[in-house]
Coordinates of C-alpha atoms in Angstrom, one line a residue:
X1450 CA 0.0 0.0 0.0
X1451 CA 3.1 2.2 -0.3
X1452 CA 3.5 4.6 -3.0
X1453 CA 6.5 2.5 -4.5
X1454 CA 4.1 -0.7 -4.0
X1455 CA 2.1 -1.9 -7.3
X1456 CA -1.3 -2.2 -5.3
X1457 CA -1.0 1.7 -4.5
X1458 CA -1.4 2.2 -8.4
X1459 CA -4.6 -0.2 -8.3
X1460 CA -6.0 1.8 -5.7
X1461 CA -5.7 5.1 -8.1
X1462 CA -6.9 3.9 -10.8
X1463 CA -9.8 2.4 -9.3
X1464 CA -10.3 5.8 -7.0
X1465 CA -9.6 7.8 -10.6
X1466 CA -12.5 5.5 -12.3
X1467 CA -15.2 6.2 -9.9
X1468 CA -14.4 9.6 -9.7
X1469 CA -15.2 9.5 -14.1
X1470 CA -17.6 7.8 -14.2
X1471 CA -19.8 9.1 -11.1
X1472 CA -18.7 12.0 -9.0
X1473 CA -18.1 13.2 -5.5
X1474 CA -19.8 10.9 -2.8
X1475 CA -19.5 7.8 -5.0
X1476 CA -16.2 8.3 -5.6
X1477 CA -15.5 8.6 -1.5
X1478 CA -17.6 5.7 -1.1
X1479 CA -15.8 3.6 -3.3
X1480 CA -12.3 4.5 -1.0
X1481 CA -14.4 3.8 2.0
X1482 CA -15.1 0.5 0.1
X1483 CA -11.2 0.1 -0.8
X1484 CA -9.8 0.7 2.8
X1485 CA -12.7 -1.8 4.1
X1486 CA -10.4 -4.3 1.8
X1487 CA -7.7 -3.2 2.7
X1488 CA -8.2 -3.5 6.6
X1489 CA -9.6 -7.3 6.1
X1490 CA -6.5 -8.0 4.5
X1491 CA -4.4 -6.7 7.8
X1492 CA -6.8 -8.8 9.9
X1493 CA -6.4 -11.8 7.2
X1494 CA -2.6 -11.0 7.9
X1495 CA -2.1 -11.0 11.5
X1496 CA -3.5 -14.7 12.0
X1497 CA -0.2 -16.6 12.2
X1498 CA -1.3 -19.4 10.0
X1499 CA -1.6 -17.0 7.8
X1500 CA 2.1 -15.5 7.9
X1501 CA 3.8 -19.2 8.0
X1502 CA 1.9 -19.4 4.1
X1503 CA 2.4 -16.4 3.1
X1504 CA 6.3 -16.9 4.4
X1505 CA 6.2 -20.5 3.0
X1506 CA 5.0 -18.8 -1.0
X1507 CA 7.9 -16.1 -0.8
X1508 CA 5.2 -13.3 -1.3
X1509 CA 8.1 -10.8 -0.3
X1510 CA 9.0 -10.9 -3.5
X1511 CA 6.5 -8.8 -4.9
X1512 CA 7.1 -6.2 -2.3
X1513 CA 4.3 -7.4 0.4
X1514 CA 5.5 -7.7 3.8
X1515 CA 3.9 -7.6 7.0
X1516 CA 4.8 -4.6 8.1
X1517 CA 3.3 -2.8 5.5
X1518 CA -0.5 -3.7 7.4
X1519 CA 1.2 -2.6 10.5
X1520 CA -2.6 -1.0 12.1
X1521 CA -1.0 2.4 13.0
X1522 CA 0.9 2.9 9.2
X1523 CA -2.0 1.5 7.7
X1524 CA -4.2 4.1 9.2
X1525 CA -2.1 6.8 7.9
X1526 CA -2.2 5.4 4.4
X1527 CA -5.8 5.1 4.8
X1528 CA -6.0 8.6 6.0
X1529 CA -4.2 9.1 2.5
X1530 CA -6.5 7.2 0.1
X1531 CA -9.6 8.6 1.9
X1532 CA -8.3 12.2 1.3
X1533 CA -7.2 11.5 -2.6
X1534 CA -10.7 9.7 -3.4
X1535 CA -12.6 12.9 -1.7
X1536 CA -10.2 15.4 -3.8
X1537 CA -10.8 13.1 -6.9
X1538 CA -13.9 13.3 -6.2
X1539 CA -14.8 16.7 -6.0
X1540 CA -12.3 18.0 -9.2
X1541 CA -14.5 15.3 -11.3
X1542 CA -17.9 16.7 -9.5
X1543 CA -16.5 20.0 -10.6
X1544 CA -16.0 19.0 -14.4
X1545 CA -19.3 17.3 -14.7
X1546 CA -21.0 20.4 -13.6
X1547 CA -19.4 22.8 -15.8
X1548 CA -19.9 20.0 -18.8
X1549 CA -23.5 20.3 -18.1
X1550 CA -23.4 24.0 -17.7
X1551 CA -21.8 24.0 -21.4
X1552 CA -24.1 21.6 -22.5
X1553 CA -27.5 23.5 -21.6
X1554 CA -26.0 26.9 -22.6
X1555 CA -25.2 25.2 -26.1
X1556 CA -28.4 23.9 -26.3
X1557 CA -30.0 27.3 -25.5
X1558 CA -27.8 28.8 -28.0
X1559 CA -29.0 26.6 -30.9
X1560 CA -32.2 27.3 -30.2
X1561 CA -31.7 31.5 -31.1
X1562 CA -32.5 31.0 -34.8
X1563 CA -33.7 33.5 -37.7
X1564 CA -36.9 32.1 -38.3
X1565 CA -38.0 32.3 -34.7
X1566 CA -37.6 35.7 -34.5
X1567 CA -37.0 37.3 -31.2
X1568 CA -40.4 36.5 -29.4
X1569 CA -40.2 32.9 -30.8
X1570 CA -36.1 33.0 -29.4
X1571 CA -37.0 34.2 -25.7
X1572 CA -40.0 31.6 -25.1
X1573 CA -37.9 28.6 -26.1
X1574 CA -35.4 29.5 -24.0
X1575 CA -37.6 30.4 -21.0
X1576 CA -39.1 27.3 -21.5
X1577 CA -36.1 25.7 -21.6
X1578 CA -35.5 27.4 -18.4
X1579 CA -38.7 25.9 -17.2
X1580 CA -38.4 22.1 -18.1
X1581 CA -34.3 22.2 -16.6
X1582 CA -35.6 23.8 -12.9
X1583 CA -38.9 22.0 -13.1
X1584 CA -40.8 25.1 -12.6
X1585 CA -44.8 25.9 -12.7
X1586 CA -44.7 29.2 -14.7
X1587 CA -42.0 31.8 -16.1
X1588 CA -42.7 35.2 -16.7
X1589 CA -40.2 37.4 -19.1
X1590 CA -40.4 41.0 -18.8
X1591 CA -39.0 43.3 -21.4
X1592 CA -38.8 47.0 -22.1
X1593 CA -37.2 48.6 -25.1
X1594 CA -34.7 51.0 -24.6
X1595 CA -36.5 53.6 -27.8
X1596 CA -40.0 53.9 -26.3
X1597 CA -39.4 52.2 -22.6
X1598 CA -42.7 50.3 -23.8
X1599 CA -43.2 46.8 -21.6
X1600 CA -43.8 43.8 -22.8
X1601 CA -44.7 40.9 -20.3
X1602 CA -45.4 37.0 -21.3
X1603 CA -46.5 34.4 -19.0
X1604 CA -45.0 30.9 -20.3
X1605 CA -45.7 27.3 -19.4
X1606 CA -44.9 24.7 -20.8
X1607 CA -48.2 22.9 -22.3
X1608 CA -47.6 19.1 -24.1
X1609 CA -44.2 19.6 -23.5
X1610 CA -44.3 22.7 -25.9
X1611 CA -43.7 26.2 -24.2
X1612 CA -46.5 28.0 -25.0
X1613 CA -47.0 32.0 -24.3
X1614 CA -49.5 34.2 -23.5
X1615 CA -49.2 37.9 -23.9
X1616 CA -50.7 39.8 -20.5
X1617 CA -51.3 43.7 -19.9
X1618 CA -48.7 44.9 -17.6
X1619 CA -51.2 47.6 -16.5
X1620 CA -49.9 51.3 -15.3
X1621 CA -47.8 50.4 -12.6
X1622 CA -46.1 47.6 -14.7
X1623 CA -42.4 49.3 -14.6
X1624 CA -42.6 49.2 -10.8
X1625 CA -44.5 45.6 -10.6
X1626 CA -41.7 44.0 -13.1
X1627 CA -38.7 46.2 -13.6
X1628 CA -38.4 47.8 -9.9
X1629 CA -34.8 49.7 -9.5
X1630 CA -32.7 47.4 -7.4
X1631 CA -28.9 46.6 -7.1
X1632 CA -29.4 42.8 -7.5
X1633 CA -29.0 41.5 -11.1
X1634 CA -30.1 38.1 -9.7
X1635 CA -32.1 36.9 -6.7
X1636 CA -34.2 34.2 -5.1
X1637 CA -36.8 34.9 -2.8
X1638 CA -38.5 31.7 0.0
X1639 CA -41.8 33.4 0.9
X1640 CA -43.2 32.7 4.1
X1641 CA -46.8 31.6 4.8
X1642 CA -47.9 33.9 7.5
X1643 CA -47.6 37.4 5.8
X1644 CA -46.1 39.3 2.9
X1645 CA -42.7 38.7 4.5
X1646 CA -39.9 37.2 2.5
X1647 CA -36.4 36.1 2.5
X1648 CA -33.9 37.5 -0.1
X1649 CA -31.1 36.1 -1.2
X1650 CA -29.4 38.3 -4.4
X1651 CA -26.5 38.9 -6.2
X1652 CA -25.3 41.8 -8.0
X1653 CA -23.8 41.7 -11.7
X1654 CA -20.5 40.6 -10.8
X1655 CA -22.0 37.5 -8.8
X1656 CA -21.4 38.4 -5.3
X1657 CA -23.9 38.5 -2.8
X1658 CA -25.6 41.4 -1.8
X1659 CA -26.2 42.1 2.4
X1660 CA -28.8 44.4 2.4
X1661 CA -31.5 43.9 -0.1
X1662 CA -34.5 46.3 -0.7
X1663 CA -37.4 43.6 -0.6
X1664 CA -40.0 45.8 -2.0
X1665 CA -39.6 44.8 -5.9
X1666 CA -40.5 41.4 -4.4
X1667 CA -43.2 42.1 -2.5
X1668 CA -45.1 44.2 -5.5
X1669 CA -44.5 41.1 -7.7
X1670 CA -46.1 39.1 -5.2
X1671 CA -49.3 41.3 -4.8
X1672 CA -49.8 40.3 -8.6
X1673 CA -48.4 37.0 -9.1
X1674 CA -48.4 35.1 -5.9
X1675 CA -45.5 32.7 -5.3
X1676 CA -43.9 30.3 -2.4
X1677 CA -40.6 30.5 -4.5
X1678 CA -39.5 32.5 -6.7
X1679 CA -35.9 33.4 -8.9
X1680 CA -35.2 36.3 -11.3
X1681 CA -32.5 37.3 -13.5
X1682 CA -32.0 40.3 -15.0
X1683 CA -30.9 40.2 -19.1
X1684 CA -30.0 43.0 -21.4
X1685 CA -29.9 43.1 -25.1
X1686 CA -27.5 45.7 -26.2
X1687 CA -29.2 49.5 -25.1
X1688 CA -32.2 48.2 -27.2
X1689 CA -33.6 45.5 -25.3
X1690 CA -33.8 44.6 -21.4
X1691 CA -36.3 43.4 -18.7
X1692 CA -36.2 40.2 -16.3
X1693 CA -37.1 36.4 -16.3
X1694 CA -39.0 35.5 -13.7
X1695 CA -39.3 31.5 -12.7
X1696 CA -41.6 30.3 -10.2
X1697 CA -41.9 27.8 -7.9
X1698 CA -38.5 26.2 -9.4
X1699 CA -36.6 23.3 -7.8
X1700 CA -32.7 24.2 -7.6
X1701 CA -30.4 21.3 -7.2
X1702 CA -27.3 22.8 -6.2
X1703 CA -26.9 25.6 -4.0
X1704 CA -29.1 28.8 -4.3
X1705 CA -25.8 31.2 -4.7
X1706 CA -24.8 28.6 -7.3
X1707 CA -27.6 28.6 -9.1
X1708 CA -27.5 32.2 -9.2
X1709 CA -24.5 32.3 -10.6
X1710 CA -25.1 30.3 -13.6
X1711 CA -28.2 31.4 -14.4
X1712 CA -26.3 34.8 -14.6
X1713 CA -23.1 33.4 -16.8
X1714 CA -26.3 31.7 -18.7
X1715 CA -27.5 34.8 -19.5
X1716 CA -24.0 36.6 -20.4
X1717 CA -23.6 33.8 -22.8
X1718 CA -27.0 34.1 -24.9
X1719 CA -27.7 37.7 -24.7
X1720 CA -25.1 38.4 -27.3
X1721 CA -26.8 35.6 -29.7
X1722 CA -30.0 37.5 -28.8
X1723 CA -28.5 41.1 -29.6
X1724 CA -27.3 39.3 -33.0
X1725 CA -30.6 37.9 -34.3
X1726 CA -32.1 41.5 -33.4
X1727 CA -29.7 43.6 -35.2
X1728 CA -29.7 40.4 -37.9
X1729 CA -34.0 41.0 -38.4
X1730 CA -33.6 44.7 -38.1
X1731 CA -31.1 45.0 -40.6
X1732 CA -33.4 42.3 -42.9
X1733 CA -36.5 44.8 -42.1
X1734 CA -34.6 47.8 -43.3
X1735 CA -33.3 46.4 -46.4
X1736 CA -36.8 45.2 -47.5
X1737 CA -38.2 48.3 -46.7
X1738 CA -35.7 50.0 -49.3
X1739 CA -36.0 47.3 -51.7
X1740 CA -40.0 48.0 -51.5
X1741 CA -39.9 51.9 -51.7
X1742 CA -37.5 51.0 -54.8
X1743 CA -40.4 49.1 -55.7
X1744 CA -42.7 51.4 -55.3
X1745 CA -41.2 54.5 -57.0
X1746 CA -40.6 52.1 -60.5
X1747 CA -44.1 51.2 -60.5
X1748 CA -45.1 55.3 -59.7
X1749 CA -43.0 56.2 -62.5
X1750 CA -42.8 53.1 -64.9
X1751 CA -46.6 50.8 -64.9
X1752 CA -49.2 53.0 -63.4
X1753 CA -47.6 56.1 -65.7
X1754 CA -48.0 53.9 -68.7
X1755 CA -51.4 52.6 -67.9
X1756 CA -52.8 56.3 -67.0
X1757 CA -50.9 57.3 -70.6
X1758 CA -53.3 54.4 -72.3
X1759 CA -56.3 54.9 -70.6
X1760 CA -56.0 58.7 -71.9
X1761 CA -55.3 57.3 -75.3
X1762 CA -58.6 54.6 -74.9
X1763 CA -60.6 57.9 -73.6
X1764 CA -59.5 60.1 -76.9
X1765 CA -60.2 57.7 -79.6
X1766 CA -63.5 56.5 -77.3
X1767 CA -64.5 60.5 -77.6
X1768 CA -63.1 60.4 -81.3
X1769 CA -65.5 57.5 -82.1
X1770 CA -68.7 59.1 -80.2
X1771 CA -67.8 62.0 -82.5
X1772 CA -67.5 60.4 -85.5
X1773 CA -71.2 58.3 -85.0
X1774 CA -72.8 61.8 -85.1
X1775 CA -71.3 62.8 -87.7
X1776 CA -71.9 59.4 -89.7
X1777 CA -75.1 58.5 -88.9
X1778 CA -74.9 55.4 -91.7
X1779 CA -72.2 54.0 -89.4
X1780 CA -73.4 55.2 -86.4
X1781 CA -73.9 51.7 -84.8
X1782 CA -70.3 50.5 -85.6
X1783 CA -69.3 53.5 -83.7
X1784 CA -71.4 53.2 -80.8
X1785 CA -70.1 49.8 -80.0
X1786 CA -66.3 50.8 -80.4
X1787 CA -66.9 53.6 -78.0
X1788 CA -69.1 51.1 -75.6
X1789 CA -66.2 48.2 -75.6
X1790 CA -62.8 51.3 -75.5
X1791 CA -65.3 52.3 -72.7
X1792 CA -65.1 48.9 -70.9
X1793 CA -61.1 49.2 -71.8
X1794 CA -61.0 52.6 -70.0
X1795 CA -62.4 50.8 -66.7
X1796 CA -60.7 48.0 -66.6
X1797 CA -57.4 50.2 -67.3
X1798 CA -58.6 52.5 -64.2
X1799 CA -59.3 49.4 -62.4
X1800 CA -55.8 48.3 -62.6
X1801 CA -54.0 51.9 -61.4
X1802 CA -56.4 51.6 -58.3
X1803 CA -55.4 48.1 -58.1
X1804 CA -51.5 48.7 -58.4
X1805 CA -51.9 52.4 -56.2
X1806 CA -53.5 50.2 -53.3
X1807 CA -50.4 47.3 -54.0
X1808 CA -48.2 50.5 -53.4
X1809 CA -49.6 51.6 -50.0
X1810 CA -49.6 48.1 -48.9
X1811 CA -45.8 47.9 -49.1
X1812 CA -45.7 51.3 -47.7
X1813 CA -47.5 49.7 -44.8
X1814 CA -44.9 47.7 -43.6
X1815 CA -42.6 50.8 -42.3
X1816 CA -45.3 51.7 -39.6
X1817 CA -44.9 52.7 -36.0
X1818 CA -46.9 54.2 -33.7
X1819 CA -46.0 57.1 -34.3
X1820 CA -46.6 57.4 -38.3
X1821 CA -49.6 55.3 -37.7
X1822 CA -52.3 58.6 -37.4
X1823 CA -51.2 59.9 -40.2
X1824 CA -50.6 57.0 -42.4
X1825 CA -54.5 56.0 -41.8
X1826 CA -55.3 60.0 -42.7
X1827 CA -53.2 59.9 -46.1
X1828 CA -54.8 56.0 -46.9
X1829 CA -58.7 57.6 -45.8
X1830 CA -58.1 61.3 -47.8
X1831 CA -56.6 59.0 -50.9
X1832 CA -59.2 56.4 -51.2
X1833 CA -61.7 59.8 -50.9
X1834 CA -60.0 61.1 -53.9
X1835 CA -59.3 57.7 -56.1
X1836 CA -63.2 56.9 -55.3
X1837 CA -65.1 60.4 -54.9
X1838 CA -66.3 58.0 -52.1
X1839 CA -66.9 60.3 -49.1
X1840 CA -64.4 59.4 -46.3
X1841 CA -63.1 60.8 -43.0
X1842 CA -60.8 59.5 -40.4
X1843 CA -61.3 60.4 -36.3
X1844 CA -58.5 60.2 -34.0
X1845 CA -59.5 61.0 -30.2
X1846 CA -56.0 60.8 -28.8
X1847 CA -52.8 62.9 -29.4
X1848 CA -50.6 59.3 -29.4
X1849 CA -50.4 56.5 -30.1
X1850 CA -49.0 54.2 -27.7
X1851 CA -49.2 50.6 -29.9
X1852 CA -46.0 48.5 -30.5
X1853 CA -44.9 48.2 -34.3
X1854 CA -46.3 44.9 -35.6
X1855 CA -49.8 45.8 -34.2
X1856 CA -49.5 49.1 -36.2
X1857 CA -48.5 47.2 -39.4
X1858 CA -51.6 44.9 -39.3
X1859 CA -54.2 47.7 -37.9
X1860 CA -52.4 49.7 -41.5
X1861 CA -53.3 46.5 -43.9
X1862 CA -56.7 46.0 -42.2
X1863 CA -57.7 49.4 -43.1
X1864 CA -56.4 49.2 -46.7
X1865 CA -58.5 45.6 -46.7
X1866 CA -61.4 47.1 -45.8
X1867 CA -61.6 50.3 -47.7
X1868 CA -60.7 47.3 -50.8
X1869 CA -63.7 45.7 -49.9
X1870 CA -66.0 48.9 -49.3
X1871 CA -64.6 50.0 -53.0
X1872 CA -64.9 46.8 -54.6
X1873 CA -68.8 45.3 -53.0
X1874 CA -70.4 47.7 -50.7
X1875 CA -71.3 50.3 -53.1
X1876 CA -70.8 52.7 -50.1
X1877 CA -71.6 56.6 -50.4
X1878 CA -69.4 57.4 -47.1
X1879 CA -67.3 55.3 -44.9
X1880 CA -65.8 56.2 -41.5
X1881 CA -62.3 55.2 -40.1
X1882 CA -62.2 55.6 -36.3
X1883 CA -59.2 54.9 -33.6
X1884 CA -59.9 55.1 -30.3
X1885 CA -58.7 54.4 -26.8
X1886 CA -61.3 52.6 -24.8
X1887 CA -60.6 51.3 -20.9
X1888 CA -56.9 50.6 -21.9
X1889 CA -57.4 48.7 -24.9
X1890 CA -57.4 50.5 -29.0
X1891 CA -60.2 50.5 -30.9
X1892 CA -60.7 50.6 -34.6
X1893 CA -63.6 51.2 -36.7
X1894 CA -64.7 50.9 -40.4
X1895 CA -68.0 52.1 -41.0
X1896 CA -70.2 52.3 -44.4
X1897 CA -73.3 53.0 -45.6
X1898 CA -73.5 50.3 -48.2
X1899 CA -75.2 47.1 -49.0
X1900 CA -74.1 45.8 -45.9
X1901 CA -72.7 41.6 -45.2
X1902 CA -74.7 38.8 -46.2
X1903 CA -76.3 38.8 -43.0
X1904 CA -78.4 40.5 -40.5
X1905 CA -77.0 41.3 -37.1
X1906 CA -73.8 41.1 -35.1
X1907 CA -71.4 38.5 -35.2
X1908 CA -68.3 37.5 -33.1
X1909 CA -65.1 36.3 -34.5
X1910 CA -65.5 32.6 -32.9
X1911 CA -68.6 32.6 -35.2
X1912 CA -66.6 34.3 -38.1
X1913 CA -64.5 30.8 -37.8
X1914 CA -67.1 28.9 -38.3
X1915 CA -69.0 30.2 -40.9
X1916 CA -66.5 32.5 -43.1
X1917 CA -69.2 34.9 -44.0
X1918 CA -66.7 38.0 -43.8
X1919 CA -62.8 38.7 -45.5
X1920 CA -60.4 35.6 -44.6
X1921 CA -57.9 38.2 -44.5
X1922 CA -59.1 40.4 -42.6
X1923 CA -59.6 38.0 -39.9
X1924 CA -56.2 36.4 -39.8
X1925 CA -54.5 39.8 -38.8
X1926 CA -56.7 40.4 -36.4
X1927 CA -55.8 36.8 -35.0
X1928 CA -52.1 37.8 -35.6
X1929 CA -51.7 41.0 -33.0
X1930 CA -54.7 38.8 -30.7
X1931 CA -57.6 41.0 -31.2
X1932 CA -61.3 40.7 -30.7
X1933 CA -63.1 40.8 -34.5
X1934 CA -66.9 42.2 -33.9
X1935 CA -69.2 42.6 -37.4
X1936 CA -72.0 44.4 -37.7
X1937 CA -74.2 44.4 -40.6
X1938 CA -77.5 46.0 -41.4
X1939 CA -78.6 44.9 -45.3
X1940 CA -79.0 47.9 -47.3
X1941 CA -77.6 50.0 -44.9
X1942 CA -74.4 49.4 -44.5
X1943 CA -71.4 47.4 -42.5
X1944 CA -69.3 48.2 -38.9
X1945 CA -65.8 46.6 -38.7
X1946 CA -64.8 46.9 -34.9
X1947 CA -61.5 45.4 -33.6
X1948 CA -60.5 45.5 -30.1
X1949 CA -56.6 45.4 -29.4
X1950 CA -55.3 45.0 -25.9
X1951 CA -52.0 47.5 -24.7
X1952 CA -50.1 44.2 -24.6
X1953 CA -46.7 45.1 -25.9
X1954 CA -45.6 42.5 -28.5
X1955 CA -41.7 41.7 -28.9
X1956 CA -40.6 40.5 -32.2

């Protein structure tokens, strides 16, 4: 059992093997289990029958002699191997960790991809985040760093899919969810009795912090009630930061430990995240030029060219309406060449409104809140002019507090329905209204035309079911997760309401 014996090296390797291929306390065990041999063998050793054969075999020659199993050395040695296997042990307990760390933070990492998008990025890996701590429910809180509009999801993980649903962070959500505080990280054990809570945090360079301000906690709790509870604070670049909330989770390790790797966790992705924002950004811009390029060589190329023809159908129309009164012989010939350039003239008008509308839907995609107003003034005042349809738009707010995407689809919705009022309603005046309703936006399209198919007011679910109004117009409203309401009176017109909650979408 001496270093210079060949059993010490059996020892080692068997102490080195358990330590691989389990960790810490197995790998002590199995030296407990190793010195239990090892002090049978001394016992084995001190009957005297048993030192006249091994005396009688010449066993000294492979270095084994008696003294070595003296009790007193041999508890030393013991002492030895029992220390070796614990620091074994713990260096292999140490690798296997950071192994797993690396392998959940590469698995995180792979799931940041394009076609996600950002929304799609964050809830796969919050719910990744859920399924690893075992947790009930994960909220992530973001706020962009432009507007300082909040967004807050609610995640759980539904058929072992993380699914997401989008809640209203109210007026006080900036102190209910993003509170000031000097902790980056913290885990709080509430106790059963009152709105009292234990704290432990950790500031951005992972130490812990003494003194901890426990009222961020407590206003999260007023809303979201928890017995455990663990946040971490991300930031994408200066565009892009909140916090991810789990709750009810079940650490493993040590709470500061835990901590801490959620925290180099979140060091690790955000700069993927940043990426894929700047990455979708940078693909929104370029579209956007490549469809105001668009745009401009239809203005100036097709819709010239077809308002150059239809003036050239309209003179020779005139020129043949002229030309029947002065020829009365051929007078019928003439009157059916005006009637069919006539029905050319239309269809040629029918295709610059048809190409002008194609326009100001790629136009569309470039709104915000902010050009959203006035975008929906320009589209109403055109469509007036285009039409010599009567049409007005009503604002009763001074801003518009909407994220993009919902202002994108609310822009195409209106387009869709003044295309449809044009096109079937046969509509002498038509009314686009935006308003802001108990907290929640609320557009309106109203006509005076022929009205729906039906009699009445209908609600989306039944829109579902029966498809009696624009496919199209229902799938937006789907997309930003509004409420479709249709009202139609026969002969008397049409009322398009949707009803959009404040919920601040991240894409």
């Amino acid at each position: 059992t001496t270093q210079s014996n060949p059993f010490f090296l059996f020892f080692l390797f068997v102490l080195v093997a358990a330590a691989y291929r389990w960790g810490l306390w197995e790998t002590v065990m199995t030296a407990v289990a190793s010195l239990s041999l090892l002090w049978l063998g001394s016992l084995v050793l001190s009957i005297a029958s048993t030192r006249i054969w091994l005396a009688h075999h010449h066993l000294q020659i492979v270095k084994v002699t008696i003294a070595d199993f003296d009790p007193k050395r041999l508890f030393m040695r013991s002492v030895y191997l029992l220390v070796m296997g614990f620091l074994l042990g713990y260096l292999a307990e140490q690798q296997k960790k950071l192994r797993a760390e690396k392998e959940v933070a590469a698995r995180m990492l792979g799931l940041v991809r394009m076609d996600a998008g950002l929304a799609g990025a964050l809830s796969q890996i919050v719910g990744e985040l859920l399924r690893l701590y075992g947790a009930r429910r994960a909220l992530i809180v973001s706020r962009e760093g432009s507007s300082s509009r909040i967004a807050v999801g609610s995640l759980a993980v539904k058929n072992g899919i993380p699914a997401i649903d989008w809640l209203d962070p109210g007026p006080s959500g900036a102190e209910t969810y993003l509170g000031e505080s000097v902790a980056s990280a913290w885990y709080a054990n509430s106790h059963r009795d009152a709105m009292e809570f234990t704290v432990l945090a950790m500031n951005s360079a992972g130490e812990l912090v003494r003194e901890i301000d426990p009222a961020p906690v407590q206003r999260f709790a007023e809303v979201h009630p928890f017995a455990q509870m663990c946040a971490i604070h991300f930031s994408v670049g200066q565009e892009l930061s909140g916090r991810i909330f789990l709750l009810e989770p079940h650490f493993i390790s040590s709470i500061d430990d835990e901590l801490r790797f959620l925290q180099e966790l979140v060091r690790q992705i955000s700069p993927a995240v940043y990426n894929l924002y700047l990455l979708r950004r940078l693909r929104r811009r370029a579209g956007a030029l490549v469809r105001a390029r668009l745009v401009r060589e239809l203005h100036d190329g097709a819709v010239q060219s077809l308002i150059g023809v239809e003036m050239q159908v309209d003179v020779l129309r005139r020129s043949y309406n002229g030309h029947s009164e002065e020829h009365p012989a051929t007078a019928n010939h003439s009157e059916l060449m005006a009637t069919e350039l006539e029905r050319i003239q239309n269809l040629l008008r029918e295709e610059v409104l048809k190409l002008r509308e194609l326009m100001q839907q790629m136009k569309s995609s470039e709104v915000d809140a902010r050009k959203l107003p006035g975008f929906l003034r320009d589209a109403v005042q055109r469509f007036q002019r285009e039409t010599g349809i009567a049409a007005r738009f009503l604002l009763d707010v001074d801003e518009v507090s909407l994220p993009s995407p919902v202002c994108r689809e609310l822009a195409r919705i209106v387009q869709e329905a003044l295309v449809n009022v044009r096109k079937h309603s046969g509509a002498k005046q038509v009314t686009v209204q935006l308003l802001e309703t108990g907290g929640k936006w609320e557009l309106i399209v109203e006509d005076d035309g022929t009205g729906f198919a039906f009699a009445g007011k209908i609600l989306q679910a039944e829109m579902d079911s029966t498809g009696r109004v624009p496919a199209i117009i229902r799938e937006r409203v789907r997309l930003i997760q509004g409420e479709l309401t249709i009202e139609s009176k026969p002969g008397r017109g049409a009322r398009i309401e949707i009803l959009v909650s404040q919920v601040q979408l991240v894409t």
